[in-house]
Coordinates of C-alpha atoms in Angstrom, one line a residue:
Chain A
M1 CA 25.0 -9.6 22.6
I2 CA 24.0 -8.2 19.2
E3 CA 26.7 -5.5 19.3
S4 CA 29.5 -8.1 20.2
L5 CA 28.2 -10.3 17.4
S6 CA 28.2 -7.5 14.9
T7 CA 31.8 -6.5 15.8
L8 CA 32.8 -10.2 15.4
V9 CA 31.2 -10.2 11.9
L10 CA 32.9 -7.0 11.1
A11 CA 36.3 -8.1 12.3
T12 CA 36.3 -11.4 10.4
T13 CA 35.4 -9.8 7.1
P14 CA 38.1 -8.1 4.9
D15 CA 38.1 -4.3 4.4
A16 CA 35.4 -2.7 2.3
G17 CA 36.0 -1.7 -1.3
N18 CA 37.9 -4.8 -2.4
E19 CA 37.0 -7.1 -5.3
G20 CA 34.4 -9.2 -3.5
F21 CA 32.0 -6.2 -3.2
M22 CA 32.8 -5.3 -6.8
L23 CA 31.6 -8.8 -7.9
L24 CA 28.4 -8.3 -5.9
K25 CA 27.8 -5.0 -7.5
I26 CA 28.4 -6.4 -11.0
V27 CA 25.9 -9.2 -10.2
G28 CA 23.4 -6.6 -9.0
I29 CA 23.8 -4.4 -12.1
V30 CA 23.5 -7.3 -14.5
S31 CA 20.3 -8.5 -12.8
G32 CA 18.9 -5.0 -12.9
I33 CA 19.6 -4.7 -16.6
L34 CA 18.0 -8.1 -17.2
G35 CA 15.0 -6.9 -15.3
L36 CA 14.8 -3.8 -17.5
I37 CA 14.9 -6.1 -20.6
F38 CA 12.0 -8.2 -19.3
F39 CA 10.0 -5.1 -18.5
L40 CA 10.7 -3.8 -22.1
G41 CA 9.2 -7.1 -23.3
S42 CA 6.2 -6.7 -21.1
A43 CA 5.7 -3.0 -22.1
V44 CA 5.8 -3.8 -25.8
G45 CA 3.4 -6.7 -25.2
M46 CA 1.0 -4.4 -23.4
L47 CA 1.1 -2.0 -26.4
R48 CA 1.0 -4.5 -29.3
F49 CA -1.1 -7.6 -28.4
P50 CA -4.6 -7.7 -29.8
D51 CA -6.9 -8.7 -26.9
F52 CA -7.1 -8.6 -23.2
Y53 CA -5.9 -12.2 -22.4
T54 CA -2.8 -11.9 -24.5
R55 CA -2.0 -8.5 -22.9
M56 CA -2.5 -10.1 -19.5
H57 CA 0.0 -12.8 -20.5
A58 CA 2.6 -10.2 -21.3
A59 CA 1.9 -8.1 -18.2
G60 CA 1.6 -11.0 -15.7
K61 CA 4.8 -12.8 -16.5
G62 CA 7.1 -10.0 -17.5
D63 CA 6.0 -7.7 -14.7
T64 CA 6.6 -10.3 -12.0
L65 CA 10.0 -11.5 -13.2
S66 CA 11.3 -8.0 -14.0
T67 CA 10.3 -6.6 -10.6
M68 CA 11.9 -9.5 -8.8
L69 CA 15.1 -9.2 -10.8
M70 CA 15.3 -5.4 -10.3
L71 CA 14.6 -5.5 -6.5
G72 CA 17.1 -8.3 -6.0
G73 CA 19.7 -6.4 -8.0
F74 CA 19.2 -3.3 -5.9
G75 CA 19.6 -5.5 -2.8
F76 CA 23.0 -6.6 -4.0
V77 CA 24.1 -3.2 -5.2
T78 CA 23.4 -1.5 -1.9
M79 CA 25.5 -4.0 0.1
D80 CA 28.6 -2.1 1.0
D81 CA 29.9 -4.3 3.8
F82 CA 29.0 -7.5 5.6
S83 CA 27.7 -5.8 8.8
L84 CA 24.5 -6.8 10.5
G85 CA 22.7 -3.8 9.1
S86 CA 23.3 -4.6 5.5
W87 CA 22.4 -8.3 5.9
L88 CA 19.1 -7.1 7.5
L89 CA 18.6 -4.8 4.5
L90 CA 19.2 -7.6 2.0
I91 CA 16.8 -9.9 3.9
K92 CA 14.2 -7.2 3.9
I93 CA 14.5 -6.6 0.2
L94 CA 14.3 -10.4 -0.4
G95 CA 11.1 -10.3 1.7
V96 CA 9.6 -7.7 -0.7
V97 CA 10.7 -9.9 -3.6
L98 CA 8.9 -12.9 -2.0
F99 CA 5.8 -10.9 -1.4
I100 CA 5.7 -9.7 -5.0
Y101 CA 6.4 -13.3 -6.2
L102 CA 3.3 -14.4 -4.3
T103 CA 0.9 -11.6 -4.9
T104 CA 1.3 -10.4 -8.5
P105 CA 0.4 -13.7 -10.1
T106 CA -2.5 -14.0 -7.7
S107 CA -3.9 -10.6 -8.7
S108 CA -3.4 -11.5 -12.4
H109 CA -5.3 -14.7 -11.8
A110 CA -8.1 -12.9 -10.0
L111 CA -8.5 -10.3 -12.8
M112 CA -8.5 -13.1 -15.4
R113 CA -11.2 -14.9 -13.6
A114 CA -13.3 -11.7 -13.2
A115 CA -12.9 -11.0 -16.9
F116 CA -13.8 -14.5 -17.9
E117 CA -17.0 -14.5 -15.8
D118 CA -17.9 -11.1 -17.3
D119 CA -18.2 -12.8 -20.7
E120 CA -15.0 -11.2 -22.1
M121 CA -14.3 -13.8 -24.8
P122 CA -10.7 -14.4 -26.0
M123 CA -10.0 -13.5 -29.6
T124 CA -10.2 -16.3 -32.1
E125 CA -8.3 -16.6 -35.4
E126 CA -11.3 -15.5 -37.4
D127 CA -11.6 -12.3 -35.3
L128 CA -8.0 -11.6 -35.9
K129 CA -8.4 -12.0 -39.7
K130 CA -11.5 -9.7 -39.6
S131 CA -9.6 -7.0 -37.6
K132 CA -6.7 -7.2 -40.1
K133 CA -9.0 -6.8 -43.0
R134 CA -10.6 -3.8 -41.4
G135 CA -7.2 -2.3 -40.7
K136 CA -6.3 -2.7 -44.4
K137 CA -9.5 -1.1 -45.5
K138 CA -8.9 1.8 -43.3
S139 CA -5.4 2.4 -44.5
Chain B
M1 CA -19.9 17.9 -21.9
K2 CA -16.6 16.2 -21.5
F3 CA -14.9 19.2 -23.3
F4 CA -16.5 21.7 -21.0
S5 CA -15.5 19.9 -17.8
L6 CA -11.9 19.8 -19.2
I7 CA -11.6 23.6 -19.2
P8 CA -11.8 24.1 -15.4
V9 CA -9.5 21.2 -14.9
I10 CA -6.8 22.8 -17.1
V11 CA -7.4 26.3 -15.6
I12 CA -7.2 25.1 -12.0
G13 CA -4.3 22.8 -12.7
G14 CA -2.3 25.6 -14.4
L15 CA -3.1 27.9 -11.5
L16 CA -1.8 25.3 -9.0
L17 CA 1.4 24.8 -11.0
W18 CA 1.9 28.5 -11.2
A19 CA 1.4 29.0 -7.5
G20 CA 3.8 26.1 -6.8
Q21 CA 6.7 28.3 -8.0
D22 CA 6.4 30.3 -4.8
F23 CA 7.3 27.4 -2.6
P24 CA 10.7 27.5 -0.8
K25 CA 13.3 25.2 -2.3
W26 CA 14.0 21.8 -0.8
G27 CA 16.3 22.2 2.2
D28 CA 16.3 26.0 2.0
V29 CA 17.8 27.6 5.1
E30 CA 15.9 30.9 4.5
S31 CA 12.4 29.3 4.3
P32 CA 10.0 30.2 7.1
A33 CA 9.7 26.6 8.3
S34 CA 13.4 26.3 9.1
K35 CA 13.8 29.9 10.4
S36 CA 11.1 29.6 13.1
P37 CA 12.3 28.9 16.7
V38 CA 9.9 26.0 17.1
S39 CA 11.5 23.6 14.6
S40 CA 15.0 24.4 15.8
H41 CA 13.9 23.7 19.4
F42 CA 12.5 20.4 18.4
I43 CA 15.6 19.4 16.4
A44 CA 17.8 20.3 19.2
N45 CA 15.8 18.8 22.1
T46 CA 13.9 15.7 21.0
G47 CA 16.9 13.5 21.2
V48 CA 17.9 14.8 24.6
D49 CA 14.4 14.9 26.1
T50 CA 13.0 11.6 24.9
E51 CA 15.8 9.5 23.4
V52 CA 13.6 8.9 20.4
P53 CA 15.7 9.1 17.1
N54 CA 12.6 9.7 15.0
M55 CA 11.5 13.3 15.6
V56 CA 8.1 12.9 14.0
T57 CA 7.1 10.2 16.4
A58 CA 8.3 12.3 19.4
V59 CA 6.4 15.4 18.3
L60 CA 3.3 13.3 17.5
A61 CA 3.0 11.2 20.6
D62 CA 4.7 13.4 23.2
Y63 CA 4.8 17.1 22.5
R64 CA 1.5 17.1 20.8
G65 CA 0.0 14.1 22.7
F66 CA -3.3 15.9 23.4
D67 CA -3.8 16.5 19.7
T68 CA -3.1 12.9 18.7
M69 CA -5.4 11.6 21.5
F70 CA -8.4 13.5 20.1
E71 CA -7.4 12.5 16.5
T72 CA -7.9 8.9 17.7
V73 CA -11.2 9.9 19.3
V74 CA -12.2 11.4 15.9
V75 CA -11.5 8.0 14.2
F76 CA -13.6 6.3 16.8
I77 CA -16.5 8.7 16.3
A78 CA -16.3 8.1 12.6
G79 CA -16.8 4.4 13.1
M80 CA -19.6 5.0 15.5
A81 CA -21.4 7.4 13.1
V82 CA -21.2 4.9 10.3
I83 CA -22.7 2.2 12.5
A84 CA -25.4 4.6 13.7
I85 CA -26.4 5.6 10.2
L86 CA -26.3 2.2 8.5
R87 CA -27.6 -0.1 11.2
G88 CA -31.2 -0.9 10.4
S89 CA -31.3 1.3 7.3
S90 CA -31.7 -1.8 5.1
V91 CA -34.9 -3.2 6.7
G92 CA -37.3 -2.5 3.9
R93 CA -34.9 -3.0 1.1
P94 CA -34.4 -6.3 -0.9
R95 CA -31.6 -8.5 0.3
R96 CA -29.8 -8.4 -3.0
K97 CA -29.7 -5.8 -5.7
D98 CA -30.7 -6.9 -9.2
H99 CA -27.2 -6.5 -10.6
E100 CA -25.6 -8.8 -8.0
V101 CA -25.0 -12.5 -8.5
E102 CA -23.6 -15.3 -6.3
A103 CA -19.9 -16.0 -6.5
E104 CA -17.8 -18.8 -4.9
P105 CA -14.5 -17.8 -3.1
D106 CA -11.6 -18.4 -5.5
L107 CA -9.3 -21.3 -4.5
I108 CA -6.0 -19.6 -5.5
V109 CA -6.8 -16.3 -4.0
T110 CA -7.8 -17.8 -0.7
N111 CA -4.7 -19.9 -0.5
T112 CA -2.5 -16.9 -1.2
V113 CA -4.3 -14.9 1.4
R114 CA -3.9 -17.7 3.9
L115 CA -0.1 -17.5 3.4
I116 CA 0.1 -13.8 3.4
V117 CA -2.1 -12.7 6.3
P118 CA 0.1 -13.9 9.2
V119 CA 3.1 -12.3 7.7
L120 CA 1.2 -9.0 7.2
Q121 CA 0.1 -9.0 10.8
I122 CA 3.6 -9.4 12.0
F123 CA 4.6 -6.6 9.6
A124 CA 1.9 -4.5 11.2
F125 CA 3.3 -5.0 14.7
Y126 CA 6.8 -4.3 13.3
V127 CA 5.6 -1.0 11.8
L128 CA 3.9 -0.1 15.1
A129 CA 6.8 -0.9 17.4
H130 CA 9.6 0.3 15.1
G131 CA 8.0 3.8 14.8
H132 CA 10.6 5.2 17.2
V133 CA 13.5 4.7 14.8
S134 CA 11.9 4.5 11.3
P135 CA 8.8 6.0 9.7
G136 CA 5.7 4.2 11.2
G137 CA 3.7 4.3 14.3
G138 CA 0.2 3.6 15.5
F139 CA -1.8 4.9 12.5
Q140 CA 0.3 3.2 9.9
G141 CA 0.5 -0.1 11.8
G142 CA -3.2 0.0 12.4
V143 CA -4.0 0.5 8.8
V144 CA -1.9 -2.5 7.8
M145 CA -3.5 -4.6 10.5
G146 CA -7.0 -3.5 9.3
A147 CA -6.0 -4.3 5.7
S148 CA -5.2 -7.9 6.7
F149 CA -8.7 -8.4 8.0
I150 CA -10.2 -6.7 5.0
L151 CA -8.2 -9.2 2.8
I152 CA -9.8 -12.1 4.6
A153 CA -13.2 -10.6 4.1
L154 CA -12.5 -10.0 0.4
S155 CA -11.1 -13.4 -0.4
W156 CA -13.7 -15.6 1.5
D157 CA -16.7 -13.6 2.5
L158 CA -17.7 -11.2 5.2
E159 CA -19.1 -14.0 7.5
K160 CA -15.6 -15.6 7.6
A161 CA -13.9 -12.4 8.7
M162 CA -16.8 -11.7 11.2
S163 CA -16.3 -15.1 12.8
R164 CA -12.7 -14.2 13.4
F165 CA -13.3 -10.6 14.5
P166 CA -16.9 -10.0 15.4
I167 CA -18.3 -6.4 15.4
E168 CA -18.7 -6.3 19.2
R169 CA -15.1 -7.3 19.8
C170 CA -14.1 -4.6 17.2
L171 CA -15.9 -1.9 19.1
F172 CA -14.5 -3.2 22.4
V173 CA -10.9 -3.2 21.1
A174 CA -11.4 0.3 19.6
A175 CA -12.7 1.7 22.9
M176 CA -9.8 -0.1 24.7
G177 CA -7.3 1.8 22.6
I178 CA -8.7 5.1 23.7
V179 CA -8.8 4.0 27.3
L180 CA -5.2 2.9 27.1
Y181 CA -4.2 6.3 25.7
G182 CA -6.2 8.3 28.2
G183 CA -5.1 5.9 31.0
I184 CA -1.4 6.6 30.4
G185 CA -2.2 10.3 30.5
L186 CA -4.3 9.9 33.7
L187 CA -1.6 7.7 35.4
S188 CA 1.0 10.4 34.8
M189 CA -1.4 12.9 36.3
M190 CA -1.9 10.8 39.4
L191 CA 1.8 10.5 39.8
G192 CA 2.1 14.2 40.2
G193 CA 2.6 15.6 36.7
E194 CA 0.3 17.1 34.2
F195 CA -2.1 15.2 31.9
L196 CA 0.1 13.2 29.3
D197 CA 3.3 14.3 31.1
Y198 CA 5.0 10.9 30.6
A199 CA 8.2 11.8 32.4
E200 CA 6.5 11.2 35.8
L201 CA 6.1 7.5 35.0
D202 CA 9.7 7.0 36.1
K203 CA 8.3 6.6 39.6
I204 CA 6.8 3.3 38.8
L205 CA 9.0 2.2 35.9
P206 CA 12.6 1.2 36.7
V207 CA 14.1 3.6 34.1
S208 CA 15.2 7.2 33.8
R209 CA 12.9 10.1 33.0
E210 CA 13.9 10.1 29.4
M211 CA 13.4 6.4 28.9
A212 CA 10.0 6.7 30.7
R213 CA 8.9 9.0 28.0
Y214 CA 10.2 6.6 25.4
H215 CA 8.3 3.6 26.8
A216 CA 5.1 5.6 27.4
M217 CA 5.1 6.7 23.7
L218 CA 5.2 3.0 22.8
G219 CA 2.1 2.4 24.9
V220 CA 0.3 5.3 23.4
E221 CA 1.1 4.1 19.9
I222 CA -0.3 0.7 20.7
G223 CA -3.5 2.3 21.8
V224 CA -3.8 4.3 18.6
G225 CA -3.1 1.1 16.6
F226 CA -5.9 -0.8 18.4
T227 CA -8.4 1.9 17.5
V228 CA -7.3 2.4 13.9
A229 CA -7.2 -1.3 13.1
S230 CA -10.6 -2.2 14.4
I231 CA -12.3 1.0 13.1
M232 CA -10.9 0.3 9.6
F233 CA -12.5 -3.1 9.7
V234 CA -15.8 -1.8 11.1
L235 CA -16.0 0.9 8.3
Y236 CA -15.3 -1.7 5.6
A237 CA -17.8 -4.2 7.0
N238 CA -20.6 -1.7 7.3
L239 CA -20.0 0.1 4.0
A240 CA -19.6 -3.0 1.9
S241 CA -22.8 -4.7 3.1
E242 CA -24.9 -1.6 3.7
G243 CA -25.1 -2.2 7.4
R244 CA -26.4 -5.8 7.2
L245 CA -22.9 -7.3 8.1
K246 CA -23.8 -10.2 5.9
Q247 CA -22.9 -11.1 2.3
G248 CA -21.1 -7.8 1.5
L249 CA -18.8 -7.2 -1.4
Chain C
M1 CA 28.6 4.2 -9.3
T2 CA 25.6 3.0 -7.3
E3 CA 24.0 6.4 -7.7
W4 CA 24.5 6.6 -11.4
F5 CA 23.1 3.1 -11.8
A6 CA 20.0 4.1 -9.8
I7 CA 19.4 7.3 -11.8
I8 CA 19.7 5.4 -15.1
M9 CA 17.4 2.6 -14.0
G10 CA 14.8 5.1 -12.8
T11 CA 14.8 7.0 -16.1
C12 CA 14.6 3.8 -18.1
L13 CA 11.6 2.7 -15.9
F14 CA 9.8 5.9 -16.5
V15 CA 10.3 5.7 -20.2
L16 CA 9.1 2.1 -20.3
M17 CA 6.0 3.1 -18.3
I18 CA 4.7 5.3 -21.2
P19 CA 3.2 2.4 -23.2
V20 CA 1.5 1.1 -20.0
I21 CA 0.1 4.6 -19.3
Y22 CA -1.2 4.6 -22.9
R23 CA -3.0 1.4 -22.1
I24 CA -4.6 3.1 -19.1
C25 CA -5.8 6.1 -21.2
V26 CA -6.9 4.2 -24.3
G27 CA -7.6 0.6 -23.2
P28 CA -10.6 -0.8 -25.0
T29 CA -12.0 -2.6 -22.0
G30 CA -12.0 -1.7 -18.3
F31 CA -9.9 -4.8 -17.5
D32 CA -7.0 -3.5 -19.6
R33 CA -7.0 -0.3 -17.5
I34 CA -7.1 -2.2 -14.2
L35 CA -4.2 -4.5 -15.4
A36 CA -2.1 -1.5 -16.4
V37 CA -2.7 0.2 -13.1
N38 CA -1.6 -3.0 -11.4
V39 CA 1.6 -3.1 -13.5
I40 CA 2.4 0.5 -12.6
G41 CA 1.8 -0.1 -9.0
T42 CA 4.2 -3.0 -8.9
K43 CA 6.9 -0.9 -10.6
T44 CA 6.3 1.9 -8.1
A45 CA 7.7 -0.4 -5.4
V46 CA 10.9 -0.6 -7.5
L47 CA 10.9 3.1 -7.9
L48 CA 10.6 3.6 -4.1
V49 CA 13.7 1.4 -3.6
I50 CA 15.5 3.5 -6.3
I51 CA 14.6 6.7 -4.5
G52 CA 15.8 5.2 -1.3
T53 CA 19.2 4.4 -2.9
L54 CA 19.5 8.0 -4.0
Y55 CA 18.8 9.3 -0.5
D56 CA 21.0 6.7 1.1
R57 CA 18.0 5.5 3.2
V58 CA 17.1 2.2 1.7
E59 CA 16.3 0.5 5.0
M60 CA 13.5 3.1 5.4
F61 CA 12.1 3.0 1.9
V62 CA 11.9 -0.8 1.7
D63 CA 9.1 -0.6 4.3
F64 CA 7.2 1.8 2.0
A65 CA 7.8 -0.5 -0.9
L66 CA 6.3 -3.5 0.9
T67 CA 3.3 -1.4 2.0
Y68 CA 2.7 -0.1 -1.5
A69 CA 2.8 -3.7 -2.9
L70 CA 0.3 -4.7 -0.3
L71 CA -2.1 -1.9 -1.2
N72 CA -1.7 -2.7 -4.8
F73 CA -2.7 -6.3 -4.2
V74 CA -5.7 -5.3 -2.1
A75 CA -6.8 -3.0 -4.9
A76 CA -6.6 -5.7 -7.5
I77 CA -8.5 -8.2 -5.3
I78 CA -11.2 -5.6 -4.6
V79 CA -11.8 -4.8 -8.2
S80 CA -11.9 -8.5 -9.3
R81 CA -14.2 -9.4 -6.4
Y82 CA -16.6 -6.6 -7.3
L83 CA -16.6 -7.7 -11.0
N84 CA -17.1 -11.3 -9.9
R85 CA -20.1 -10.6 -7.8
T86 CA -22.0 -8.4 -10.4
I87 CA -23.4 -9.1 -13.8
S88 CA -21.1 -8.4 -16.8
L89 CA -20.3 -4.8 -17.6
K90 CA -21.9 -5.0 -21.1
E91 CA -25.2 -6.2 -19.6
M92 CA -25.0 -3.4 -17.0
E93 CA -24.6 -0.8 -19.8
A94 CA -27.4 -2.3 -21.8
R95 CA -29.7 -2.2 -18.7
E96 CA -28.9 1.5 -18.1
K97 CA -29.5 2.3 -21.7
A98 CA -32.9 0.6 -21.5
K99 CA -33.7 2.5 -18.4
K100 CA -32.9 5.8 -20.1
E101 CA -35.0 5.0 -23.1
A102 CA -37.9 4.1 -20.8
K103 CA -37.6 7.4 -19.1
A104 CA -37.4 9.3 -22.4
S105 CA -40.5 7.7 -23.9

């Protein structure tokens, strides 16, 4: 049953290597590069932001979006033909994307709650001014 | 103190890196592992003997089935030992340590876990049953299955997970896994072969000798998965609550 | 072309992980370290898919990626649960210090 279905799918699709797959690959590469840009933002945010909550803002959002974009991009790039196997692969990769879409924000939220209940206070404007003054004195 | 402990770390790490140069290269034909007759025999014969594409599963569950059976028993004994040591050890101690406080289960975490756990359990069965063609098998599937119960215990509390999978049922399922494994071995012995000689099962299964080995391997993997999944959860429940099985981590 | 894309993506990911590893080593609070470990764990799932593309075995490595993401989630939940159920880290340090002083005197 499955074999006859896969041969039917194979027979109705055009030969591999034509422009349709090129378009898929370009879509995949563009989304991969977009994901890298978002991850660059998240990495710079991790490095530069002053306190824990702002760093979590950078990491939580940029990390989720960049991982989803990169994984989806690889799902499109690895599609060489429209056989049953590559459809299954694409669906599996999209399953990982869905899993990360659900779990990463949840773990960020759980960490944030743990930090807040541990009396880790967010930085106020006065704290920021103080730390700037201290930095100037040091330099 | 930190500085002094850094010295042995650097020395031993450097020694390990230096010794790593003597390893054979990746895919080297001249290396001892690929020269030995054992590996070439397995590469040539697993596909013919058992019709399993994944050689690792065939070697693990069929050619070295005896070894894997007692690995499963070792896992079972580990769970038993933890229960024997921790049960009743907390009688005289206070119910809560002085650095612990009460905490409500988090709404967002519980809802996410509610969504994820069924998918994870199906994924565990997929890993278990797909071990013949892709990496996976009883141990891996069992670990994913146990992790799903641990997630329930983490996001609500231990009582909630215990109401789903009580400790008596855990131990029963763990013992059933070993009984399943040994039972398949004994059945093949009764049918005229040796212990764990799955090919003899073709007398009661409507398949060829090779496919009988294939299907018997699946049964063996299911037994391993039962034991590993329930013992994982037993270990977590006992260690997190110091044997009380109540109000753990 | 696919292979080159995978290699370039992998190198870029490794380079961009350096600031995150800096946060693990230096991070002023423990939460920063946990957060950075979580970020690296998520990115490791992507790296596993990249390695799978290079070996031409993506269908195999996707399973690893899913399992790795699951373990990462479990780790984050465990740490946050532990911190939720105990008193704050600062207070714990203060209590240990008081205990040490009591022993010394």
